[in-house]
Tab-separated table of C-alpha atoms in Angstrom:
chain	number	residue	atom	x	y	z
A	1	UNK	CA	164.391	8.469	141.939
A	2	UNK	CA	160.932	8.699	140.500
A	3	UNK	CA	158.667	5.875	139.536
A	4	UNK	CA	156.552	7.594	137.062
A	5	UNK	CA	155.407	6.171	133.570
A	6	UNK	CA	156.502	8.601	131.243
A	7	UNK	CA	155.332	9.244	127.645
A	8	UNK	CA	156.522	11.830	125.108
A	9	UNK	CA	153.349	13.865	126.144
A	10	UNK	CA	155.685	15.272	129.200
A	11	UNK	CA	157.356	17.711	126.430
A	12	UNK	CA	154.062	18.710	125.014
A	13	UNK	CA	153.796	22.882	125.658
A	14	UNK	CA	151.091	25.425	125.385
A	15	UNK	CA	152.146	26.910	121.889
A	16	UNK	CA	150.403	30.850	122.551
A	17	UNK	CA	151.210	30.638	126.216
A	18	UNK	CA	155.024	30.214	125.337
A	19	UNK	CA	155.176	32.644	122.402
A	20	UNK	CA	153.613	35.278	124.566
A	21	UNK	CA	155.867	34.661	126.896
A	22	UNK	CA	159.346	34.616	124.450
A	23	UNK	CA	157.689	37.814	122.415
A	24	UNK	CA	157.788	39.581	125.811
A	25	UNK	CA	161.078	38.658	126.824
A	26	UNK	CA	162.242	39.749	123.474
A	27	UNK	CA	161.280	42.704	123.629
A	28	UNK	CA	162.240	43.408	127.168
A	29	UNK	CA	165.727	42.422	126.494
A	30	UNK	CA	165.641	44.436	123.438
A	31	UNK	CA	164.882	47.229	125.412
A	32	UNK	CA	167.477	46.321	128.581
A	33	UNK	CA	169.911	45.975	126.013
A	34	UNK	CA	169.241	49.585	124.415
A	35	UNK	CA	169.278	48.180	120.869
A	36	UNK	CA	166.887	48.888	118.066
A	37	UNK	CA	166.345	45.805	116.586
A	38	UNK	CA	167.827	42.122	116.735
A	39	UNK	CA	170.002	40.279	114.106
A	40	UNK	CA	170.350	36.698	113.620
A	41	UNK	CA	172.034	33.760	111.030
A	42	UNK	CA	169.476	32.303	109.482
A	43	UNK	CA	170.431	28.476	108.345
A	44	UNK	CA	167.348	26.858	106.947
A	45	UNK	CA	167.716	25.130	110.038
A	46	UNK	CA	164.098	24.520	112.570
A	47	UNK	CA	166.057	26.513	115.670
A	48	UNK	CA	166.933	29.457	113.630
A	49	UNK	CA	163.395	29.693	111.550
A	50	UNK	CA	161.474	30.171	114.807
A	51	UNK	CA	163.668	31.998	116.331
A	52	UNK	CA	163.470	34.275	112.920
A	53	UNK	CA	159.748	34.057	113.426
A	54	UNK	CA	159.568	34.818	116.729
A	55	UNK	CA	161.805	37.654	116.965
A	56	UNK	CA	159.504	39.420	113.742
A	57	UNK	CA	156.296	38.606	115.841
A	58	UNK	CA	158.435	40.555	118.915
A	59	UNK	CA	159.645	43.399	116.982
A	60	UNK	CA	158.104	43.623	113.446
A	61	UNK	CA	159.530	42.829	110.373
A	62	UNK	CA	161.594	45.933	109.628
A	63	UNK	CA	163.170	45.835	113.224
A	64	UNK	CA	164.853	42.363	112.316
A	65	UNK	CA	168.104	41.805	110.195
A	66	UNK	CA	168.757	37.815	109.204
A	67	UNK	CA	171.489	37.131	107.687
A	68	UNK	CA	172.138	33.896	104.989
A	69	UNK	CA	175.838	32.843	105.576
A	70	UNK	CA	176.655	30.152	102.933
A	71	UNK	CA	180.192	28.946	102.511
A	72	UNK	CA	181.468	26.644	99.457
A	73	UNK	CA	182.504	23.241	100.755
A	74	UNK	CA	179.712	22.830	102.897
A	75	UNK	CA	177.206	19.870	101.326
A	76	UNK	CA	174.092	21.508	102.484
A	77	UNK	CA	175.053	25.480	101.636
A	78	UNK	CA	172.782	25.388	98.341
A	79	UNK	CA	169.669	23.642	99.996
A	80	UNK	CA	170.291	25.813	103.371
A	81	UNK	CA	170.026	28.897	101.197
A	82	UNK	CA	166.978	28.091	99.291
A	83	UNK	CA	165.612	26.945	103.004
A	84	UNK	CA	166.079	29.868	104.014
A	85	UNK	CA	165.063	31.872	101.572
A	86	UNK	CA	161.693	30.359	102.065
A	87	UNK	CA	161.058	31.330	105.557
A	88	UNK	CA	162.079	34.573	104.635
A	89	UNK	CA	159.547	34.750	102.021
A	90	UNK	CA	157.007	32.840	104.652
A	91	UNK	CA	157.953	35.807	107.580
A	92	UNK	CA	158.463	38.981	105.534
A	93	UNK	CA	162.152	38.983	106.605
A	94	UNK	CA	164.592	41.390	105.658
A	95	UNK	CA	167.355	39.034	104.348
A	96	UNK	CA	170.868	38.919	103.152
A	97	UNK	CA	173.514	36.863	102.005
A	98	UNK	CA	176.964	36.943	102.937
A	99	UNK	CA	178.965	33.946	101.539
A	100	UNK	CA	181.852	33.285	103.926
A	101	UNK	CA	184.114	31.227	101.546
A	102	UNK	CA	187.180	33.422	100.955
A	103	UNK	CA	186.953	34.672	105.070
A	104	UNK	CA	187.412	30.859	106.052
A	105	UNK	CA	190.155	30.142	103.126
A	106	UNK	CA	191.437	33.914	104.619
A	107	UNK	CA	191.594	32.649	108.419
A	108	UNK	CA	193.375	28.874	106.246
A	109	UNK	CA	190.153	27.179	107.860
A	110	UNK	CA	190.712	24.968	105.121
A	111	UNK	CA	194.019	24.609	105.035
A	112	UNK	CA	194.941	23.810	108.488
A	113	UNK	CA	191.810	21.291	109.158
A	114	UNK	CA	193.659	19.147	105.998
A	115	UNK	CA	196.987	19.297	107.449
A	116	UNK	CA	195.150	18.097	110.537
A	117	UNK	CA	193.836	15.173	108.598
A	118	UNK	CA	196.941	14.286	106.899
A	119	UNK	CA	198.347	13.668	110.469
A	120	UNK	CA	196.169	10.333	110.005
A	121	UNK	CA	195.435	10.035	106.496
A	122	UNK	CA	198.370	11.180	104.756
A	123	UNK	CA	196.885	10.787	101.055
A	124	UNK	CA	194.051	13.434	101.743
A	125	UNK	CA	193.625	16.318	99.415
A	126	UNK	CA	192.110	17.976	96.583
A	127	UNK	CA	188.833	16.799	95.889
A	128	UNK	CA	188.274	14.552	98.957
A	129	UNK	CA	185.582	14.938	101.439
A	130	UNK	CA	185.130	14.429	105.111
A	131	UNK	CA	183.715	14.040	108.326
A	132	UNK	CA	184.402	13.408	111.675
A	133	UNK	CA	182.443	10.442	114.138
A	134	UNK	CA	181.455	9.274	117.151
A	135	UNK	CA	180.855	5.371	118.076
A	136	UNK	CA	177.477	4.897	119.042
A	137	UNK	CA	176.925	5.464	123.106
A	138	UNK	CA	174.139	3.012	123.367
A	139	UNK	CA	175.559	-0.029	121.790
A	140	UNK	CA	178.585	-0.449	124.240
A	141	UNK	CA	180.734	1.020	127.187
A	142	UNK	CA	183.531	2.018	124.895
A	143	UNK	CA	184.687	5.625	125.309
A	144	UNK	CA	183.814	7.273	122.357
A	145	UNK	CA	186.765	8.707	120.482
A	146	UNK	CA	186.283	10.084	117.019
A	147	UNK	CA	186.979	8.351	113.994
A	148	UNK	CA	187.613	10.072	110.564
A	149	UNK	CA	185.291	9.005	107.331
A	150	UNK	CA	186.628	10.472	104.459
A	151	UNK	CA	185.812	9.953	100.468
A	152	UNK	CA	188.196	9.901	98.254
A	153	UNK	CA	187.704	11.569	94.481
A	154	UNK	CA	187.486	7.830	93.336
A	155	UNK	CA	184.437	7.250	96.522
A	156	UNK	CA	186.529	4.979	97.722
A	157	UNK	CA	185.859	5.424	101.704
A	158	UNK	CA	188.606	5.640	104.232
A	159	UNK	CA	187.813	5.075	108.142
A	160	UNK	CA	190.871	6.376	110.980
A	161	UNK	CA	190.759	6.527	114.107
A	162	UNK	CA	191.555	10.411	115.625
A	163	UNK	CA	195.189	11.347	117.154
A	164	UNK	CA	194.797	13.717	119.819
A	165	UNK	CA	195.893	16.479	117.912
A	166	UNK	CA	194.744	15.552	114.725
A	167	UNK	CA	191.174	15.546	115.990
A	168	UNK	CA	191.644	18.464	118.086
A	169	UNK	CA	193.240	20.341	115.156
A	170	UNK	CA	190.191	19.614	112.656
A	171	UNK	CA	187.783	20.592	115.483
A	172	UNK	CA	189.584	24.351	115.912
A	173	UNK	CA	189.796	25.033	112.157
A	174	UNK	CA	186.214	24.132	111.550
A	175	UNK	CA	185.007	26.491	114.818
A	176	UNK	CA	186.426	29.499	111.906
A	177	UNK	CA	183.193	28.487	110.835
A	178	UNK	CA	181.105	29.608	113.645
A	179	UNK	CA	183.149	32.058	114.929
A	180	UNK	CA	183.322	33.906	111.235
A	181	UNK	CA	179.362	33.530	110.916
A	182	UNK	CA	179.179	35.445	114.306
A	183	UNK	CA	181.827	38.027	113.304
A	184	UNK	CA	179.613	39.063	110.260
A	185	UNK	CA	176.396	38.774	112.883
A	186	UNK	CA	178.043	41.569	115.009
A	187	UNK	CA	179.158	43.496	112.337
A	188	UNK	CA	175.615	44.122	110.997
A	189	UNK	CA	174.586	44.513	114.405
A	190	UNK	CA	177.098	47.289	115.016
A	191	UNK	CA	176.222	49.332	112.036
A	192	UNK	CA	172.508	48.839	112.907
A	193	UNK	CA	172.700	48.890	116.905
A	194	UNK	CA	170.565	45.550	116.656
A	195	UNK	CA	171.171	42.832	119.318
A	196	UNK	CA	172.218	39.652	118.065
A	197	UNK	CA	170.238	36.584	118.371
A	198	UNK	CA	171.435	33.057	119.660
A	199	UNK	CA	169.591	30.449	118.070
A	200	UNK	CA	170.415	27.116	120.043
A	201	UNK	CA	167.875	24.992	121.739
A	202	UNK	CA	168.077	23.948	124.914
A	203	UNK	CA	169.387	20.199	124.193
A	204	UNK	CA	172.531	21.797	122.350
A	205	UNK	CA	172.791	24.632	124.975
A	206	UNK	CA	172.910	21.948	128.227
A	207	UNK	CA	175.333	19.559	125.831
A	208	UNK	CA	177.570	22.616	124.790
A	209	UNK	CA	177.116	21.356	121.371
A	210	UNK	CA	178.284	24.941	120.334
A	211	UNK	CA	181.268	26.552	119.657
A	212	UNK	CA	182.561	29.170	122.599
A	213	UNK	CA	182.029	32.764	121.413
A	214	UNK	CA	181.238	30.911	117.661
A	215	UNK	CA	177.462	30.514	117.778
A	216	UNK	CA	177.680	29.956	121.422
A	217	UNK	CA	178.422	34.041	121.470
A	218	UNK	CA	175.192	36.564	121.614
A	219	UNK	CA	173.376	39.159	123.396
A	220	UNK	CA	170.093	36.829	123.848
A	221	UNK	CA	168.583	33.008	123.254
A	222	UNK	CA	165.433	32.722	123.016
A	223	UNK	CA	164.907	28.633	122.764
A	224	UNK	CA	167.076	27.997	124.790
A	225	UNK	CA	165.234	26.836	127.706
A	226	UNK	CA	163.354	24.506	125.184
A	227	UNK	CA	163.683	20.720	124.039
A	228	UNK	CA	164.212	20.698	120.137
A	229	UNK	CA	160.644	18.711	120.434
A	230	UNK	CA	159.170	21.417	121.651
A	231	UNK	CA	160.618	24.071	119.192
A	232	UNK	CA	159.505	21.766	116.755
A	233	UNK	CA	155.480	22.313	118.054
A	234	UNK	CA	156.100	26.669	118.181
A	235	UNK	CA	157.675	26.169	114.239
A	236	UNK	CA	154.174	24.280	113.495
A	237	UNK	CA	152.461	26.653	115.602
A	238	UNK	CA	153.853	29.921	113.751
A	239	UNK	CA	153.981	28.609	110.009
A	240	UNK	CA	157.510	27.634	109.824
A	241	UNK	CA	156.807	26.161	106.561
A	242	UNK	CA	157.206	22.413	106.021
A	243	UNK	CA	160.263	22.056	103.657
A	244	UNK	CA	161.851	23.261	106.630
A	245	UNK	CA	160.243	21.259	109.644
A	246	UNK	CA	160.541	17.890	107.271
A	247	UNK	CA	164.419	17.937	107.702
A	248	UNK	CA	166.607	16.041	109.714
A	249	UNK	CA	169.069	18.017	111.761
A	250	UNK	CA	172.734	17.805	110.252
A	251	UNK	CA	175.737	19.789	111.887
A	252	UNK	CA	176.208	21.466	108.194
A	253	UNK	CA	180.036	21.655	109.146
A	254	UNK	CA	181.652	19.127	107.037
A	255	UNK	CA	181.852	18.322	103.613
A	256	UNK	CA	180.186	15.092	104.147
A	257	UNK	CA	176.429	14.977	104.961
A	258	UNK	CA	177.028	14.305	108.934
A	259	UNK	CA	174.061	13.531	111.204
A	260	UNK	CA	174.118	15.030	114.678
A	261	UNK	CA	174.213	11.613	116.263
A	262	UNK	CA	177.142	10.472	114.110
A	263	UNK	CA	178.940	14.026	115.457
A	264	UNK	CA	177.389	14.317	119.204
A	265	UNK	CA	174.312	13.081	120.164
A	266	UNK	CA	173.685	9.501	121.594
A	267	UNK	CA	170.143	9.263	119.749
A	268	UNK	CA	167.943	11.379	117.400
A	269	UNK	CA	166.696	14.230	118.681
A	270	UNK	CA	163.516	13.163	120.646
A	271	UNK	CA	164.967	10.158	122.234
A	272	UNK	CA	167.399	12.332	123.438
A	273	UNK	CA	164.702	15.123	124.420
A	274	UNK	CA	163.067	12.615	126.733
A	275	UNK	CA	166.271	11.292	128.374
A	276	UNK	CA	167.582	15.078	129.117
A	277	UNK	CA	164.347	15.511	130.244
A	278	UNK	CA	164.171	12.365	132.679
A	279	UNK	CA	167.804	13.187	134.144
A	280	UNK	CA	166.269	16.558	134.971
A	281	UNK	CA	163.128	15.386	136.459
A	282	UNK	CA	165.545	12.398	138.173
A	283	UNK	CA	163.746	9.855	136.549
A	284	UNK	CA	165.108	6.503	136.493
A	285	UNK	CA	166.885	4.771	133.610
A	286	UNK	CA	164.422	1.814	134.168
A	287	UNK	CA	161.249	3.698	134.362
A	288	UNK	CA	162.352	5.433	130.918
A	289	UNK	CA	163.612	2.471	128.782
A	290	UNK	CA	160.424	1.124	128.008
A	291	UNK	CA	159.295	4.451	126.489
A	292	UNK	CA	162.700	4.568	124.159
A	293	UNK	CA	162.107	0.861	122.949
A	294	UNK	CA	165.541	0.790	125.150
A	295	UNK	CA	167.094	-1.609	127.483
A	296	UNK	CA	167.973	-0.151	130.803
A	297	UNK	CA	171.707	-0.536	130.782
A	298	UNK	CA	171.815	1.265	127.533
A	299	UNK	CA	169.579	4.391	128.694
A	300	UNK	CA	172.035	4.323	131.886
A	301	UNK	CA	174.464	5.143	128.875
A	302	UNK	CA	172.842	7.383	127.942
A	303	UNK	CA	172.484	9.223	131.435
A	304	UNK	CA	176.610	8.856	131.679
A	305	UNK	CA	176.892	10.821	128.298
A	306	UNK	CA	174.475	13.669	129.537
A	307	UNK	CA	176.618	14.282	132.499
A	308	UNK	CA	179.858	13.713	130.407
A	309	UNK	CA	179.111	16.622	128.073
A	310	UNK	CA	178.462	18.630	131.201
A	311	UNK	CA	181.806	18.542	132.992
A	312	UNK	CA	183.353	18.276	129.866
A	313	UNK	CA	181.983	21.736	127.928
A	314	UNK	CA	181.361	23.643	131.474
A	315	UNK	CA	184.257	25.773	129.711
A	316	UNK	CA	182.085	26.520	127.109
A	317	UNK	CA	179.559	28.188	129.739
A	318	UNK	CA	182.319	30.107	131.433
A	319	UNK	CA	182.538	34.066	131.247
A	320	UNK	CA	186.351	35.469	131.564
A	321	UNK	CA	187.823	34.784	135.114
A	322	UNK	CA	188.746	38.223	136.379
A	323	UNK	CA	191.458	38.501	139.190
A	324	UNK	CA	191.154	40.985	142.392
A	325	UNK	CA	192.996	41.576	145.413
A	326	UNK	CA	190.060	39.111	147.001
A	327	UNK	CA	191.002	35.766	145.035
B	1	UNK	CA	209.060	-3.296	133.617
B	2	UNK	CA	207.113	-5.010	136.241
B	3	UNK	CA	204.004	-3.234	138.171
B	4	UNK	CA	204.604	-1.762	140.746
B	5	UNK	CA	207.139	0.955	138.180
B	6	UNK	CA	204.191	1.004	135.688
B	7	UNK	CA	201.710	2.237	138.185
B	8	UNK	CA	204.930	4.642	139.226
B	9	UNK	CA	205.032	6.359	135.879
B	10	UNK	CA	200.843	6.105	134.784
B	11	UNK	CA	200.340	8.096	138.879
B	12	UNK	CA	203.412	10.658	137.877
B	13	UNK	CA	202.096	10.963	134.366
B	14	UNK	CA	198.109	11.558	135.642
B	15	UNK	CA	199.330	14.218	137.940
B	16	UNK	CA	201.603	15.964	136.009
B	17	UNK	CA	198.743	15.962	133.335
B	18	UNK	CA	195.733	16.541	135.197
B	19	UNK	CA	196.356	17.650	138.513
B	20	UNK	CA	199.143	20.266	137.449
B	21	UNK	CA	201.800	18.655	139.831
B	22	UNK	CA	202.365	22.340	141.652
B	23	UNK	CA	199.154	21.587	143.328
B	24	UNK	CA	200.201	19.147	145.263
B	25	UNK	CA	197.409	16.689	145.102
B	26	UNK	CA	196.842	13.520	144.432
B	27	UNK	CA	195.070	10.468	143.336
B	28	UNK	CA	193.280	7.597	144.786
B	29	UNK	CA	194.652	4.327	142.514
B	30	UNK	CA	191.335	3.053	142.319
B	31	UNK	CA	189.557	6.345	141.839
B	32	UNK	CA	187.516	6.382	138.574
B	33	UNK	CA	188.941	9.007	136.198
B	34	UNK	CA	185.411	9.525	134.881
B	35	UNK	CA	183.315	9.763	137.341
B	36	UNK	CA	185.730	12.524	139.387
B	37	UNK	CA	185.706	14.750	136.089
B	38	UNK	CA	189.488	13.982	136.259
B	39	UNK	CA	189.482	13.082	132.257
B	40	UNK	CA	187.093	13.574	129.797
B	41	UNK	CA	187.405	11.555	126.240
B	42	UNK	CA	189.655	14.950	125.112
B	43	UNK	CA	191.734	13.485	128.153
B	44	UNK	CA	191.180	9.288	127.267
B	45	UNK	CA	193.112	10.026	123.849
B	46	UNK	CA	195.842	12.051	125.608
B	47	UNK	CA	195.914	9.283	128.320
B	48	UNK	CA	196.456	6.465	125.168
B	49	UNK	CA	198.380	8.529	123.412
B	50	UNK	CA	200.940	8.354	126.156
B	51	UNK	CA	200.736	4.364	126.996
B	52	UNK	CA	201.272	3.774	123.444
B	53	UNK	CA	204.621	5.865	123.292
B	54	UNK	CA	205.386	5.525	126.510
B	55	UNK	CA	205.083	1.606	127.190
B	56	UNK	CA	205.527	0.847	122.826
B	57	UNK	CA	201.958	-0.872	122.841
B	58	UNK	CA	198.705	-0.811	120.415
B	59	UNK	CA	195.357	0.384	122.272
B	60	UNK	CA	193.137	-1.226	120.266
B	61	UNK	CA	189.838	0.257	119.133
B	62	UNK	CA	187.611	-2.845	121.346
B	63	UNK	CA	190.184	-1.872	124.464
B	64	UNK	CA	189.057	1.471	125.057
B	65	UNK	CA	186.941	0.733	127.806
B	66	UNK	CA	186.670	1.661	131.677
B	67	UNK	CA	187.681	-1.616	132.376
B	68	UNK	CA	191.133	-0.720	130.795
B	69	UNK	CA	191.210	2.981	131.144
B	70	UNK	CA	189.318	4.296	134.215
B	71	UNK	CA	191.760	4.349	137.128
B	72	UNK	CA	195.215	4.643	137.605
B	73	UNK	CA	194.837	0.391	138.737
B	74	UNK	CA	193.283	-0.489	135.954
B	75	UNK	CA	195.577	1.160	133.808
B	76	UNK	CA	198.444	-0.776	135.420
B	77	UNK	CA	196.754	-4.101	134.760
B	78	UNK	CA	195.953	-2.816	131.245
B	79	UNK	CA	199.681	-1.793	130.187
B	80	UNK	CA	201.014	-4.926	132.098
B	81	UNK	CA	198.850	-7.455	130.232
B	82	UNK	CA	199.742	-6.284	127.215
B	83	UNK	CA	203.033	-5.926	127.916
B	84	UNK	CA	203.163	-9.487	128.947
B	85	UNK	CA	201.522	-10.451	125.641
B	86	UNK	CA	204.000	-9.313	123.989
């Protein structure tokens, strides 16, 4: 293992180099692709601004389709919108808005993720709200099994522990989500013959923190061989306006505000940058504590949860299996 | 029940489970469910899911630990303390 000191400066990137770079593979895949254009969800969210931006510096303007997809439960629909609708202003996008309310209550996204959550908290209903959460990684050994926060219509605040098929019945009704945003994605990109953009980053894409052929599905990615830190510097570097860089990333899924270290992450995002980052470079847990404010036995944690995720969502990755005489 | 039919039932139940039982493989007692990629956490609540019906125990929240839960041994000594506690 290394014994180098290591500072935050090791994600620090050439801003022009790398957007040259991206533009040109946009447009080459674009072109490999035989599509006219590219289409993409826009959320309000840092990932999906500059990959917005980028894809308008690629292709121009009228070449790109983004698409608003708000939906009524979610806490952060109203603020995503108007997010959104400021980069769009900020880029000279071509924008729409497709609310996807009545195709989730349609597909009984709704329905089915409360009759999940009545398996442990019998009482829920009308007017409640939830989320779903993870013990913290760093703080102990325990395996981290999700717990259910909901608020009642009273704010009285319930905390259960997740069944097996409780949580793994909330988790498939709230991937309608994704999936339904990407349905309308390729629709528009059908009608158009535009390819459709993936917007993850490359600490979600190596921790399958996406949903498989939801927002994990699409023709390209163009962040996703970058740390969120270092989409973060190309948003500064192309004008992703501030209201935008200034927020915290949620998961936007539930109808509680949810961070994405309460849902998946051990840390916030550049903590977690740095140890990805350090696991790839095989850096030792001791030689990157200090730089975390850490101890040593918790960044080792840390490590074990990185390479967790992997085995765990190498499904995610996976094209179909096809069978031949040869297997 | 004493042990030696715990660990029995835990081996028949990880195989069955997780090694599809057609296969014909095993599983070292002391091998560490985690660190093979035998059972993720999806797996860990399965895993407790089935000592608590199975054996008519509480996994408490502080229990859920590799010490308790990462090998088909330490399972055994898991289930039979509590079961002795009882």
């Amino acid at each position: 293992m290394s014994t180098k000191k290591i500072s935050p400066e090791v994600l620090d990137i050439d801003c022009e180099k790398t957007v040259a770079e991206i533009e040109s593979s946009i447009r080459l895949a674009t072109r490999k692709l035989r599509r006219k254009g590219a289409v993409l969800g826009i959320s309000g969210g840092v990932d999906s601004s500059v990959c917005a931006a980028l894809c308008v510096r690629a292709l121009g303007a009228k070449r790109v389709l983004s698409i608003m997809m708000p939906e009524g439960e979610s806490a952060a629909s109203k603020e995503s919108v108007e997010l959104a609708t400021i980069l769009a202003e900020s880029q000279g996008l071509t924008t729409i808005k497709e609310d996807i309310t009545e195709a989730l209550r349609g597909t009984g996204c709704y329905a089915r993720r409360d009759a999940a959550i009545r398996e442990v908290l019998p009482e829920y209903g009308e007017g409640w709200r939830s989320k779903i959460v993870l013990p913290s990684v760093i703080d102990s050994d325990k395996f981290r099994i999700f717990s259910l926060v909901a608020v009642a219509p009273d704010g009285t605040e319930h905390r259960k522990r997740m069944s097996l098929s409780a949580y793994l019945g909330v988790v498939a009704a709230t991937n309608f989500k994704q999936r339904v945003r990407k349905m309308i994605e390729y629709y528009h990109a059908d009608r158009l013959n535009y390819a459709v953009v993936g917007t993850p980053n490359l600490l979600e894409y190596d921790q399958g923190f996406f949903v498989k052929n939801g927002d994990g599905a699409a023709d390209f990615k163009p962040i996703a061989h970058l740390y969120k830190t270092q989409v973060y510097q190309l948003a500064d570097y192309l004008g992703v306006p501030k209201e935008i860089t200034s927020q915290p990333p949620t998961t936007d899924t539930y109808s509680l505000p949810q961070s994405q270290e309460e849902f998946y992450f051990s840390l916030p995002y550049d903590k977690m940058d740095l140890c990805l980052w350090a696991r790839n470079n095989e850096v030792s847990a001791g030689d990157l504590a200090g730089c975390l404010e850490l101890e040593t036995e918790q960044v080792e944690r840390v490590y074990r949860d990185i390479d967790s995720k992997r085995r765990t969502t190498a499904y995610q990755h996976m094209p179909p299996i096809l069978f031949n005489e040869n297997q | 029940m004493d042990q030696m039919e715990i660990q029995k039932r835990v081996n028949e139940y990880i195989v069955e489970t997780f090694l599809f039982a057609d296969e014909g493989e095993g599983i070292g007692e002391e091998e560490s469910f985690l660190d093979t990629g035998l059972i993720d956490s999806t797996g860990i609540l399965e895993l407790i899911q089935y000592l608590e019906e199975t054996f008519d125990i509480e996994v408490e929240d502080e229990e859920m630990i590799p010490e308790n839960l990462d090998s088909i041994q330490r399972v055994t000594k898991y289930v039979s303390g509590k079961l002795a506690s009882k």
